[in-house]
Amino acid sequence: MNMRSVLLLACLLGLSLAASLERKPHHCSKYLCIAFVSTQNEKAWFYAGYEYDAWQQRIRLYETGTYNNQSFTYDVLLLYGEGVMYQIDTKASKCTKQPLQADFMPLGVPPNASLLGQYVIGSSSGPGEGLLVDTWQGKAPDGAQYMVTVTEFGCIPVSTLYQTKEYGWIVVSYINTIKGILDPSSLSPPSFCPGLDAKPEGTPVDFFTVVSNLKKIAV
């Protein structure tokens, strides 16, 4: 290897190292996608539409299907800033309001995460055969471990692994992701829902309670 090749290699390595050091954790903003959630103990899972707004801490999950020749719909709106969940039946114009007792979990990479590595999903043998992703790891304030994978370009969420006491490891995968929200009104309660002044009723719920309910309806 001649001196010119050595200098070129050193330059490329330096650029690669600099790019790695410059990567900083950051949250994603607004997304529309399909999410698949499963848990280690198999107590909960779902495959449903997922709308997400980081700025106002809002999430909407909706699933429709058929079982035993009967159609079902499960549609919920989680408003973390207000601490409430709306369960919505648009067809019947019915809506209930329950207390929400969980902290908002932002998509993307938490600020205390450390870069585990960069990988290719698929193949790097030819153009368009693989997806370049970054995987980050860390611990949440409650001590739970997590691992987050996002695309290198655009910080599009690919998957999240999160450790919980009740469910074990939870795996969330995201597909068909679109940046932005096509219909902003979908992240606000419909007019037939109880108003802001109405007191939430029923047992407090969290995100994983919602996941469990999706499973009960879909099976």
XYZ file of N, CA, C and O in Angstrom:
876
model
N 0.858 -1.195 0.000
C 0.000 0.000 0.000
C 0.896 1.247 0.000
O 1.742 1.405 0.866
N 0.721 2.138 -0.993
C 1.560 3.319 -1.065
C 1.058 4.401 -0.108
O 0.008 4.279 0.513
N 1.858 5.482 -0.011
C 1.549 6.551 0.938
C 0.219 7.224 0.614
O -0.537 7.575 1.522
N -0.077 7.383 -0.676
C -1.329 8.040 -1.062
C -2.528 7.213 -0.579
O -3.506 7.764 -0.067
N -2.443 5.883 -0.700
C -3.528 5.017 -0.249
C -3.685 5.092 1.264
O -4.797 5.093 1.803
N -2.555 5.141 1.967
C -2.598 5.240 3.430
C -3.271 6.532 3.868
O -4.113 6.553 4.770
N -2.916 7.636 3.227
C -3.509 8.928 3.574
C -5.002 8.946 3.265
O -5.804 9.496 4.034
N -5.391 8.342 2.133
C -6.805 8.303 1.769
C -7.600 7.483 2.784
O -8.669 7.889 3.223
N -7.050 6.336 3.200
C -7.711 5.497 4.182
C -7.847 6.214 5.525
O -8.891 6.180 6.172
N -6.788 6.894 5.934
C -6.816 7.645 7.192
C -7.862 8.744 7.143
O -8.578 8.999 8.122
N -7.978 9.392 5.998
C -8.959 10.465 5.833
C -10.380 9.913 5.953
O -11.220 10.479 6.648
N -10.630 8.772 5.282
C -11.962 8.172 5.326
C -12.310 7.709 6.733
O -13.443 7.897 7.196
N -11.347 7.125 7.431
C -11.583 6.695 8.804
C -11.869 7.884 9.711
O -12.712 7.828 10.596
N -11.159 8.976 9.473
C -11.368 10.178 10.276
C -12.750 10.759 10.065
O -13.436 11.152 11.013
N -13.206 10.774 8.797
C -14.536 11.281 8.499
C -15.606 10.399 9.125
O -16.600 10.881 9.663
N -15.393 9.069 9.056
C -16.359 8.137 9.640
C -16.442 8.310 11.143
O -17.521 8.329 11.731
N -15.278 8.467 11.810
C -15.260 8.660 13.257
C -15.921 9.963 13.636
O -16.693 10.046 14.585
N -15.647 11.021 12.872
C -16.244 12.325 13.164
C -17.753 12.263 13.032
O -18.492 12.808 13.857
N -18.241 11.576 11.996
C -19.682 11.458 11.803
C -20.317 10.704 12.957
O -21.407 11.037 13.426
N -19.611 9.660 13.444
C -20.140 8.884 14.564
C -20.191 9.714 15.838
O -21.157 9.679 16.580
N -19.140 10.485 16.072
C -19.093 11.299 17.283
C -20.120 12.411 17.263
O -20.596 12.861 18.298
N -20.498 12.869 16.055
C -21.441 13.974 15.952
C -22.886 13.519 16.114
O -23.778 14.336 16.278
N -23.156 12.225 16.057
C -24.520 11.750 16.213
C -24.997 12.053 17.623
O -24.359 11.728 18.600
N -26.140 12.675 17.708
C -26.701 13.007 19.004
C -28.118 12.448 19.091
O -28.862 12.470 18.117
N -28.493 11.932 20.251
C -29.856 11.432 20.417
C -30.856 12.558 20.222
O -30.635 13.691 20.640
N -31.981 12.257 19.580
C -33.045 13.242 19.478
C -34.367 12.542 19.232
O -34.420 11.433 18.709
N -35.469 13.222 19.649
C -36.798 12.651 19.504
C -37.317 12.899 18.094
O -36.931 13.832 17.406
N -38.239 12.019 17.689
C -38.967 12.228 16.441
C -40.174 13.115 16.749
O -40.553 13.288 17.892
N -40.801 13.682 15.709
C -41.857 14.659 15.951
C -43.251 14.104 15.701
O -43.960 13.732 16.627
N -43.666 14.007 14.413
C -45.010 13.533 14.110
C -44.940 12.431 13.065
O -44.282 12.588 12.036
N -45.663 11.330 13.327
C -45.629 10.204 12.409
C -46.981 9.527 12.309
O -47.780 9.520 13.252
N -47.203 8.944 11.143
C -48.347 8.083 10.892
C -47.772 6.759 10.410
O -46.986 6.731 9.460
N -48.132 5.650 11.054
C -47.533 4.373 10.675
C -48.422 3.227 11.135
O -49.507 3.433 11.685
N -47.956 2.035 10.873
C -48.560 0.826 11.430
C -47.577 0.285 12.461
O -46.380 0.168 12.182
N -48.071 -0.018 13.642
C -47.208 -0.492 14.722
C -47.580 -1.918 15.089
O -48.764 -2.272 15.165
N -46.558 -2.728 15.312
C -46.757 -4.077 15.826
C -46.078 -4.152 17.183
O -44.881 -3.886 17.300
N -46.847 -4.485 18.204
C -46.331 -4.547 19.578
C -46.501 -5.959 20.110
O -47.586 -6.551 19.995
N -45.455 -6.516 20.682
C -45.545 -7.827 21.323
C -44.724 -7.801 22.608
O -43.802 -6.999 22.751
N -45.082 -8.685 23.549
C -44.401 -8.727 24.831
C -43.772 -10.098 25.046
O -44.200 -11.104 24.486
N -42.759 -10.125 25.907
C -42.016 -11.349 26.159
C -42.894 -12.448 26.746
O -42.764 -13.624 26.402
N -43.822 -12.079 27.642
C -44.664 -13.087 28.280
C -45.938 -13.378 27.488
O -46.804 -14.124 27.943
N -46.081 -12.740 26.307
C -47.197 -12.983 25.395
C -48.553 -12.608 25.991
O -49.596 -13.043 25.505
N -48.553 -11.776 27.022
C -49.816 -11.323 27.587
C -50.475 -10.255 26.729
O -51.676 -10.009 26.850
N -49.711 -9.597 25.895
C -50.276 -8.497 25.107
C -49.580 -8.402 23.761
O -48.379 -8.617 23.654
N -50.360 -8.092 22.744
C -49.802 -7.800 21.427
C -50.872 -7.092 20.602
O -52.067 -7.215 20.868
N -50.475 -6.346 19.621
C -51.436 -5.791 18.670
C -50.727 -5.359 17.393
O -49.511 -5.181 17.341
N -51.517 -5.222 16.360
C -51.063 -4.773 15.048
C -52.088 -3.762 14.593
O -53.235 -4.117 14.315
N -51.734 -2.488 14.594
C -52.753 -1.466 14.400
C -52.158 -0.187 13.835
O -50.943 0.029 13.862
N -53.049 0.672 13.335
C -52.641 2.004 12.904
C -52.197 2.828 14.104
O -52.738 2.677 15.217
N -51.219 3.700 13.887
C -50.584 4.423 14.994
C -50.273 5.837 14.533
O -49.554 6.035 13.552
N -50.859 6.812 15.210
C -50.559 8.223 14.932
C -49.916 8.827 16.174
O -50.374 8.593 17.294
N -48.900 9.640 15.940
C -48.041 10.080 17.052
C -47.669 11.546 16.890
O -47.260 11.985 15.814
N -47.837 12.305 17.965
C -47.482 13.724 17.989
C -46.668 13.979 19.259
O -47.199 13.974 20.367
N -45.352 14.185 19.067
C -44.470 14.360 20.223
C -44.691 15.700 20.911
O -44.616 15.795 22.137
N -44.955 16.752 20.122
C -45.021 18.095 20.686
C -46.167 18.237 21.676
O -46.017 18.820 22.748
N -47.333 17.693 21.327
C -48.488 17.798 22.221
C -48.773 16.499 22.958
O -49.798 16.385 23.630
N -47.872 15.543 22.834
C -47.951 14.274 23.568
C -49.305 13.590 23.356
O -50.063 13.335 24.290
N -49.574 13.272 22.075
C -50.831 12.629 21.703
C -50.543 11.369 20.875
O -49.661 11.387 20.016
N -51.296 10.309 21.111
C -51.181 9.070 20.352
C -52.584 8.560 20.056
O -53.461 8.577 20.928
N -52.774 8.109 18.818
C -54.044 7.458 18.471
C -53.758 6.079 17.892
O -52.895 5.923 17.034
N -54.493 5.086 18.390
C -54.376 3.712 17.935
C -55.735 3.263 17.424
O -56.754 3.513 18.076
N -55.749 2.606 16.275
C -57.024 2.144 15.747
C -56.820 0.831 14.998
O -55.863 0.652 14.262
N -57.732 -0.086 15.242
C -57.685 -1.380 14.590
C -59.095 -1.789 14.202
O -60.028 -1.671 14.990
N -59.271 -2.268 12.994
C -60.547 -2.802 12.544
C -60.313 -4.174 11.933
O -59.240 -4.452 11.391
N -61.320 -5.031 12.022
C -61.182 -6.369 11.461
C -62.466 -7.149 11.630
O -63.522 -6.598 11.984
N -62.395 -8.445 11.373
C -63.547 -9.323 11.545
C -63.125 -10.554 12.331
O -61.982 -11.018 12.234
N -64.059 -11.084 13.114
C -63.829 -12.311 13.870
C -65.166 -13.026 13.995
O -66.159 -12.435 14.434
N -65.230 -14.310 13.566
C -66.476 -15.062 13.554
C -67.577 -14.317 12.802
O -68.717 -14.222 13.256
N -67.193 -13.775 11.660
C -68.116 -13.042 10.789
C -68.688 -11.783 11.435
O -69.692 -11.240 10.976
N -68.055 -11.316 12.492
C -68.470 -10.085 13.152
C -67.347 -9.061 13.037
O -66.189 -9.381 13.307
N -67.692 -7.855 12.636
C -66.674 -6.811 12.534
C -66.427 -6.190 13.897
O -67.313 -6.137 14.752
N -65.200 -5.755 14.123
C -64.877 -5.070 15.365
C -63.987 -3.871 15.048
O -63.262 -3.840 14.060
N -64.069 -2.886 15.917
C -63.235 -1.688 15.805
C -62.775 -1.298 17.192
O -63.571 -1.294 18.145
N -61.493 -1.004 17.306
C -60.961 -0.495 18.574
C -60.196 0.773 18.247
O -59.233 0.755 17.483
N -60.651 1.875 18.792
C -60.114 3.181 18.433
C -59.936 3.990 19.711
O -60.910 4.278 20.414
N -58.692 4.319 20.043
C -58.448 5.077 21.265
C -57.533 6.258 20.983
O -56.668 6.211 20.102
N -57.754 7.318 21.723
C -56.939 8.528 21.652
C -56.354 8.786 23.029
O -57.086 8.959 24.009
N -55.022 8.791 23.120
C -54.333 9.012 24.381
C -53.792 10.436 24.412
O -52.945 10.798 23.593
N -54.284 11.230 25.352
C -53.830 12.616 25.513
C -53.045 12.691 26.827
O -53.616 12.873 27.904
N -51.740 12.554 26.719
C -50.905 12.486 27.920
C -50.853 13.820 28.644
O -50.752 13.862 29.867
N -50.892 14.912 27.893
C -50.838 16.228 28.523
C -52.026 16.482 29.430
O -51.917 17.177 30.445
N -53.175 15.896 29.084
C -54.389 16.068 29.871
C -54.632 14.897 30.814
O -55.500 14.962 31.685
N -53.876 13.808 30.621
C -54.038 12.637 31.474
C -55.330 11.894 31.246
O -55.927 11.372 32.206
N -55.782 11.829 29.977
C -57.042 11.144 29.689
C -56.897 10.268 28.440
O -56.033 10.506 27.588
N -57.770 9.252 28.365
C -57.882 8.416 27.178
C -59.335 8.405 26.718
O -60.246 8.218 27.533
N -59.544 8.600 25.433
C -60.871 8.508 24.848
C -60.967 7.200 24.071
O -60.105 6.901 23.237
N -62.010 6.418 24.348
C -62.315 5.252 23.526
C -63.464 5.640 22.611
O -64.552 6.002 23.069
N -63.219 5.561 21.309
C -64.091 6.190 20.322
C -64.776 5.148 19.448
O -64.139 4.222 18.944
N -66.075 5.295 19.275
C -66.860 4.496 18.330
C -67.507 5.470 17.355
O -68.607 5.980 17.607
N -66.810 5.740 16.262
C -67.280 6.750 15.309
C -68.594 6.338 14.660
O -69.492 7.175 14.442
N -68.735 5.061 14.343
C -69.942 4.579 13.668
C -71.190 4.819 14.508
O -72.241 5.224 13.985
N -71.090 4.589 15.802
C -72.236 4.770 16.701
C -72.245 6.139 17.363
O -73.158 6.431 18.149
N -71.231 6.975 17.077
C -71.106 8.302 17.694
C -71.099 8.202 19.218
O -71.759 8.978 19.915
N -70.328 7.226 19.703
C -70.194 7.048 21.142
C -68.739 7.223 21.548
O -67.829 6.935 20.773
N -68.541 7.672 22.793
C -67.181 7.951 23.246
C -67.148 7.937 24.772
O -68.046 8.478 25.421
N -66.136 7.296 25.325
C -65.943 7.315 26.772
C -64.612 7.979 27.092
O -63.692 8.008 26.269
N -64.502 8.490 28.297
C -63.317 9.219 28.738
C -62.805 8.599 30.030
O -63.517 8.557 31.035
N -61.573 8.086 30.000
C -60.980 7.431 31.157
C -59.699 8.149 31.579
O -59.017 8.773 30.755
N -59.334 8.019 32.860
C -58.063 8.606 33.307
C -56.874 7.835 32.748
O -56.903 6.604 32.648
N -55.837 8.540 32.372
C -54.604 7.964 31.838
C -53.505 8.208 32.865
O -53.224 9.342 33.245
N -52.848 7.136 33.316
C -51.937 7.254 34.450
C -50.482 6.988 34.082
O -49.690 6.552 34.902
N -50.100 7.221 32.857
C -48.736 6.902 32.425
C -48.020 8.141 31.910
O -48.648 9.101 31.472
N -46.693 8.103 31.988
C -45.888 9.160 31.394
C -45.767 8.925 29.890
O -45.765 7.788 29.416
N -45.651 10.000 29.142
C -45.512 9.925 27.695
C -44.142 9.339 27.337
O -43.128 9.723 27.921
N -44.129 8.390 26.407
C -42.882 7.769 25.965
C -42.560 8.254 24.551
O -43.174 7.805 23.581
N -41.619 9.177 24.409
C -41.321 9.722 23.079
C -40.712 8.670 22.157
O -39.936 7.813 22.588
N -41.090 8.739 20.886
C -40.386 7.952 19.880
C -39.016 8.572 19.644
O -38.779 9.730 19.969
N -38.141 7.805 19.041
C -36.811 8.324 18.779
C -35.838 7.923 19.874
O -36.060 6.963 20.612
N -34.761 8.659 19.986
C -33.661 8.281 20.870
C -33.648 9.179 22.110
O -33.538 10.393 21.991
N -33.772 8.603 23.316
C -33.703 9.405 24.540
C -32.363 10.129 24.652
O -31.339 9.647 24.159
N -32.348 11.286 25.321
C -31.118 12.088 25.397
C -29.971 11.418 26.144
O -28.814 11.772 25.934
N -30.282 10.439 26.995
C -29.206 9.785 27.760
C -28.713 8.507 27.085
O -27.918 7.763 27.654
N -29.176 8.230 25.864
C -28.807 6.991 25.178
C -27.377 7.052 24.659
O -26.832 8.122 24.380
N -26.773 5.886 24.524
C -25.444 5.777 23.927
C -25.535 4.934 22.666
O -26.315 3.976 22.603
N -24.733 5.275 21.688
C -24.774 4.586 20.399
C -24.174 3.187 20.539
O -23.014 3.030 20.912
N -24.981 2.176 20.232
C -24.512 0.797 20.285
C -23.790 0.415 18.993
O -22.772 -0.283 19.017
N -24.310 0.872 17.865
C -23.660 0.561 16.600
C -24.529 0.928 15.415
O -25.703 1.281 15.554
N -23.930 0.845 14.249
C -24.639 1.113 12.995
C -24.676 -0.181 12.183
O -23.664 -0.877 12.065
N -25.856 -0.483 11.616
C -26.039 -1.752 10.944
C -26.829 -1.563 9.655
O -27.424 -0.501 9.424
N -26.860 -2.599 8.856
C -27.663 -2.622 7.641
C -28.730 -3.698 7.797
O -28.412 -4.868 8.048
N -30.004 -3.302 7.686
C -31.093 -4.269 7.657
C -31.274 -4.710 6.207
O -31.518 -3.890 5.330
N -31.154 -5.996 5.962
C -31.176 -6.491 4.595
C -29.764 -6.797 4.146
O -28.994 -7.444 4.854
N -29.391 -6.292 2.975
C -28.074 -6.578 2.417
C -27.386 -5.289 1.988
O -28.024 -4.340 1.533
N -26.065 -5.280 2.145
C -25.257 -4.149 1.666
C -24.532 -4.518 0.376
O -23.635 -3.797 -0.057
N -24.931 -5.628 -0.245
C -24.245 -6.103 -1.451
C -24.541 -5.256 -2.675
O -23.711 -5.173 -3.589
N -25.728 -4.650 -2.728
C -26.090 -3.869 -3.905
C -26.952 -2.684 -3.544
O -27.549 -2.634 -2.450
N -27.059 -1.679 -4.431
C -27.863 -0.481 -4.174
C -29.335 -0.837 -3.918
O -29.918 -1.653 -4.635
N -29.898 -0.243 -2.896
C -31.308 -0.445 -2.595
C -31.648 -1.756 -1.918
O -32.824 -2.052 -1.700
N -30.642 -2.560 -1.571
C -30.910 -3.862 -0.968
C -30.910 -3.831 0.559
O -31.229 -4.835 1.192
N -30.544 -2.708 1.145
C -30.476 -2.642 2.602
C -30.849 -1.279 3.137
O -30.904 -0.283 2.401
N -31.131 -1.233 4.431
C -31.482 0.004 5.119
C -30.458 0.258 6.210
O -30.256 -0.584 7.096
N -29.814 1.421 6.175
C -28.807 1.783 7.163
C -29.492 2.326 8.415
O -30.271 3.282 8.340
N -29.204 1.703 9.561
C -29.854 2.103 10.814
C -28.825 2.285 11.920
O -27.721 1.732 11.863
N -29.206 3.057 12.927
C -28.410 3.239 14.138
C -29.180 2.646 15.313
O -30.386 2.880 15.457
N -28.500 1.904 16.166
C -29.125 1.331 17.363
C -28.513 1.972 18.602
O -27.290 2.036 18.742
N -29.393 2.442 19.483
C -28.990 3.122 20.714
C -29.492 2.320 21.905
O -30.510 1.632 21.820
N -28.808 2.449 23.027
C -29.223 1.750 24.234
C -29.070 2.655 25.448
O -28.332 3.649 25.420
N -29.759 2.283 26.527
C -29.644 3.070 27.746
C -30.590 2.564 28.812
O -31.189 1.490 28.692
N -30.741 3.363 29.864
C -31.644 3.042 30.959
C -32.588 4.212 31.203
O -32.178 5.371 31.198
N -33.850 3.886 31.412
C -34.853 4.895 31.726
C -34.672 5.359 33.170
O -33.946 4.732 33.952
N -35.323 6.471 33.561
C -35.197 6.958 34.942
C -35.577 5.921 35.995
O -35.039 5.943 37.109
N -36.489 4.990 35.659
C -36.878 3.965 36.625
C -35.948 2.763 36.611
O -36.196 1.763 37.302
N -34.869 2.828 35.816
C -33.897 1.748 35.774
C -34.140 0.721 34.686
O -33.316 -0.184 34.484
N -35.256 0.824 33.987
C -35.570 -0.137 32.930
C -34.635 0.069 31.739
O -34.335 1.197 31.353
N -34.182 -1.031 31.160
C -33.307 -0.959 29.998
C -34.130 -0.790 28.715
O -35.268 -1.236 28.639
N -33.538 -0.154 27.723
C -34.213 -0.002 26.434
C -33.181 -0.055 25.311
O -31.979 0.140 25.520
N -33.680 -0.332 24.120
C -32.859 -0.321 22.920
C -33.717 0.233 21.781
O -34.829 -0.244 21.544
N -33.222 1.248 21.114
C -33.979 1.947 20.083
C -33.209 1.898 18.768
O -32.009 2.190 18.738
N -33.899 1.553 17.686
C -33.289 1.543 16.357
C -34.026 2.519 15.460
O -35.264 2.473 15.358
N -33.278 3.422 14.828
C -33.843 4.416 13.910
C -33.003 4.421 12.637
O -31.855 3.987 12.626
N -33.597 4.937 11.563
C -32.837 5.026 10.321
C -31.744 6.076 10.463
O -31.911 7.097 11.149
N -30.617 5.838 9.819
C -29.508 6.790 9.855
C -29.920 8.109 9.218
O -29.568 9.180 9.694
N -30.672 8.048 8.143
C -31.119 9.255 7.445
C -32.596 9.488 7.757
O -33.452 8.688 7.410
N -32.878 10.573 8.461
C -34.248 10.939 8.774
C -34.708 10.578 10.167
O -35.770 11.021 10.599
N -33.953 9.743 10.896
C -34.348 9.346 12.255
C -35.754 8.750 12.281
O -36.555 9.021 13.161
N -36.078 7.928 11.281
C -37.379 7.278 11.251
C -37.336 6.070 12.188
O -36.442 5.242 12.083
N -38.291 5.956 13.128
C -38.258 4.825 14.059
C -38.441 3.493 13.336
O -39.299 3.369 12.459
N -37.640 2.519 13.703
C -37.720 1.173 13.142
C -38.231 0.193 14.195
O -39.152 -0.579 13.948
N -37.639 0.242 15.386
C -38.087 -0.641 16.458
C -37.641 -0.098 17.808
O -36.687 0.679 17.904
N -38.354 -0.522 18.842
C -38.013 -0.174 20.221
C -38.176 -1.409 21.094
O -39.172 -2.116 20.987
N -37.183 -1.679 21.921
C -37.275 -2.731 22.933
C -37.228 -2.048 24.291
O -36.364 -1.201 24.537
N -38.177 -2.415 25.163
C -38.263 -1.757 26.469
C -38.578 -2.805 27.530
O -39.444 -3.659 27.332
N -37.883 -2.727 28.642
C -38.032 -3.706 29.712
C -39.055 -3.226 30.734
O -38.983 -2.105 31.232
N -40.038 -4.092 31.058
C -41.041 -3.769 32.074
C -41.154 -4.929 33.065
O -40.825 -6.073 32.753
N -41.643 -4.630 34.269
C -41.811 -5.660 35.288
C -42.982 -6.577 34.971
O -42.926 -7.788 35.174
N -44.076 -5.993 34.467
C -45.291 -6.777 34.257
C -45.237 -7.634 32.996
O -45.712 -8.774 32.986
N -44.654 -7.099 31.923
C -44.707 -7.778 30.635
C -43.371 -8.352 30.180
O -43.298 -9.006 29.143
N -42.291 -8.116 30.920
C -40.975 -8.498 30.432
C -40.529 -7.524 29.343
O -40.853 -6.333 29.396
N -39.802 -8.024 28.358
C -39.364 -7.165 27.260
C -40.511 -6.910 26.294
O -41.208 -7.844 25.878
N -40.708 -5.649 25.954
C -41.729 -5.252 24.979
C -41.034 -4.840 23.690
O -40.069 -4.068 23.706
N -41.515 -5.368 22.575
C -40.943 -5.063 21.264
C -41.981 -4.302 20.446
O -43.116 -4.768 20.280
N -41.601 -3.128 19.966
C -42.470 -2.335 19.110
C -41.772 -2.147 17.766
O -40.644 -1.644 17.724
N -42.427 -2.548 16.687
C -41.876 -2.382 15.338
C -42.782 -1.457 14.544
O -44.012 -1.509 14.683
N -42.188 -0.611 13.715
C -42.942 0.370 12.946
C -42.737 0.127 11.452
O -41.603 -0.041 10.994
N -43.845 0.126 10.689
C -43.754 -0.072 9.239
C -44.647 0.952 8.531
O -45.526 1.560 9.148
N -44.409 1.126 7.239
C -45.199 2.048 6.402
C -45.290 3.445 7.038
O -46.356 4.066 7.057
N -44.186 3.922 7.563
C -44.184 5.191 8.286
C -44.233 6.385 7.338
O -43.550 6.421 6.323
N -45.053 7.364 7.689
C -45.170 8.617 6.942
C -44.875 9.763 7.900
O -45.439 9.816 8.999
N -44.009 10.672 7.492
C -43.744 11.847 8.321
C -44.942 12.786 8.285
O -45.508 13.055 7.232
N -45.297 13.296 9.458
C -46.428 14.213 9.534
C -47.736 13.465 9.764
O -47.806 12.242 9.716
N -48.788 14.224 10.017
C -50.123 13.686 10.235
C -51.015 14.146 9.092
O -51.124 15.350 8.826
N -51.645 13.196 8.401
C -52.467 13.545 7.243
C -53.698 14.351 7.647
O -54.107 15.266 6.940
N -54.292 14.009 8.783
C -55.490 14.702 9.265
C -55.263 15.132 10.706
O -55.441 14.330 11.629
N -54.847 16.379 10.935
C -54.549 16.828 12.306
C -55.717 16.657 13.277
O -55.508 16.467 14.479
N -56.948 16.714 12.774
C -58.105 16.589 13.663
C -58.219 15.191 14.254
O -58.939 14.985 15.247
N -57.525 14.208 13.667
C -57.599 12.840 14.183
C -56.957 12.710 15.554
O -57.186 11.729 16.263
N -56.141 13.689 15.942
C -55.508 13.659 17.252
C -56.213 14.573 18.255
O -55.664 14.943 19.279
N -57.458 14.907 17.935
C -58.330 15.635 18.857
C -59.607 14.821 19.020
O -60.041 14.138 18.082
N -60.228 14.840 20.207
C -61.452 14.058 20.405
C -62.578 14.568 19.515
O -62.734 15.781 19.343
N -63.381 13.684 18.924
C -64.538 14.100 18.110
C -65.537 14.901 18.931
O -65.523 14.865 20.168
N -66.411 15.583 18.241
C -67.372 16.454 18.914
C -68.331 15.697 19.816
O -68.876 16.273 20.773
N -68.572 14.408 19.540
C -69.513 13.642 20.372
C -68.856 13.066 21.634
O -69.495 12.381 22.418
N -67.560 13.326 21.829
C -66.880 12.870 23.045
C -67.161 13.821 24.207
O -67.477 15.002 23.999
N -67.018 13.341 25.446
C -67.158 14.227 26.602
C -66.184 15.405 26.501
O -65.060 15.255 26.027
N -66.613 16.575 26.941
C -65.796 17.773 26.835
C -64.625 17.788 27.807
O -64.461 16.890 28.652
N -63.805 18.821 27.694
C -62.629 18.948 28.542
C -62.991 19.046 30.014
O -62.226 18.631 30.885
N -64.160 19.619 30.312
C -64.573 19.791 31.701
C -65.144 18.513 32.302
O -65.294 18.422 33.529
N -65.480 17.550 31.458
C -66.071 16.303 31.961
C -65.010 15.492 32.690
O -63.883 15.348 32.223
N -65.374 14.950 33.837
C -64.431 14.170 34.640
C -64.258 12.776 34.051
O -65.236 12.114 33.714
N -63.001 12.318 33.905
C -62.780 10.942 33.407
C -63.386 9.918 34.357
O -63.381 10.101 35.581
N -63.919 8.839 33.794
C -64.567 7.812 34.595
C -63.900 6.462 34.358
O -63.337 6.204 33.299
N -63.975 5.600 35.374
C -63.451 4.253 35.232
C -62.059 4.098 35.816
O -61.494 5.015 36.427
N -61.503 2.907 35.619
C -60.179 2.569 36.133
C -59.085 3.247 35.308
O -59.148 3.243 34.074
N -58.093 3.837 35.955
C -56.986 4.439 35.204
C -56.294 3.411 34.308
O -56.137 2.250 34.678
N -55.877 3.853 33.127
C -55.237 2.962 32.155
C -53.877 3.516 31.774
O -53.548 4.674 32.046
N -53.064 2.655 31.139
C -51.820 3.106 30.540
C -51.711 2.504 29.148
O -52.619 1.810 28.683
N -50.600 2.757 28.459
C -50.439 2.308 27.080
C -50.573 0.794 26.975
O -51.193 0.263 26.048
N -50.029 0.065 27.942
C -50.022 -1.378 27.842
C -51.366 -1.990 28.216
O -51.689 -3.102 27.797
N -52.171 -1.275 29.001
C -53.559 -1.688 29.203
C -54.307 -1.651 27.879
O -55.079 -2.550 27.561
N -54.039 -0.610 27.111
C -54.650 -0.487 25.786
C -54.233 -1.651 24.897
O -55.048 -2.242 24.182
N -52.954 -2.010 24.933
C -52.458 -3.136 24.139
C -53.177 -4.417 24.534
O -53.595 -5.210 23.675
N -53.354 -4.641 25.833
C -54.042 -5.838 26.309
C -55.483 -5.872 25.801
O -55.993 -6.918 25.399
N -56.157 -4.730 25.811
C -57.538 -4.667 25.334
C -57.617 -4.959 23.846
O -58.556 -5.603 23.375
N -56.637 -4.495 23.082
C -56.615 -4.795 21.655
C -56.537 -6.295 21.430
O -57.206 -6.851 20.569
N -55.713 -6.971 22.214
C -55.576 -8.413 22.068
C -56.901 -9.115 22.390
O -57.326 -10.020 21.692
N -57.560 -8.684 23.456
C -58.809 -9.343 23.867
C -59.875 -9.214 22.785
O -60.675 -10.121 22.577
N -59.891 -8.070 22.106
C -60.901 -7.851 21.075
C -60.578 -8.645 19.814
O -61.450 -9.192 19.158
N -59.284 -8.738 19.484
C -58.888 -9.304 18.203
C -58.818 -10.832 18.216
O -58.668 -11.449 17.168
N -58.895 -11.483 19.372
C -58.765 -12.945 19.415
C -60.042 -13.568 19.979
O -60.895 -12.874 20.491
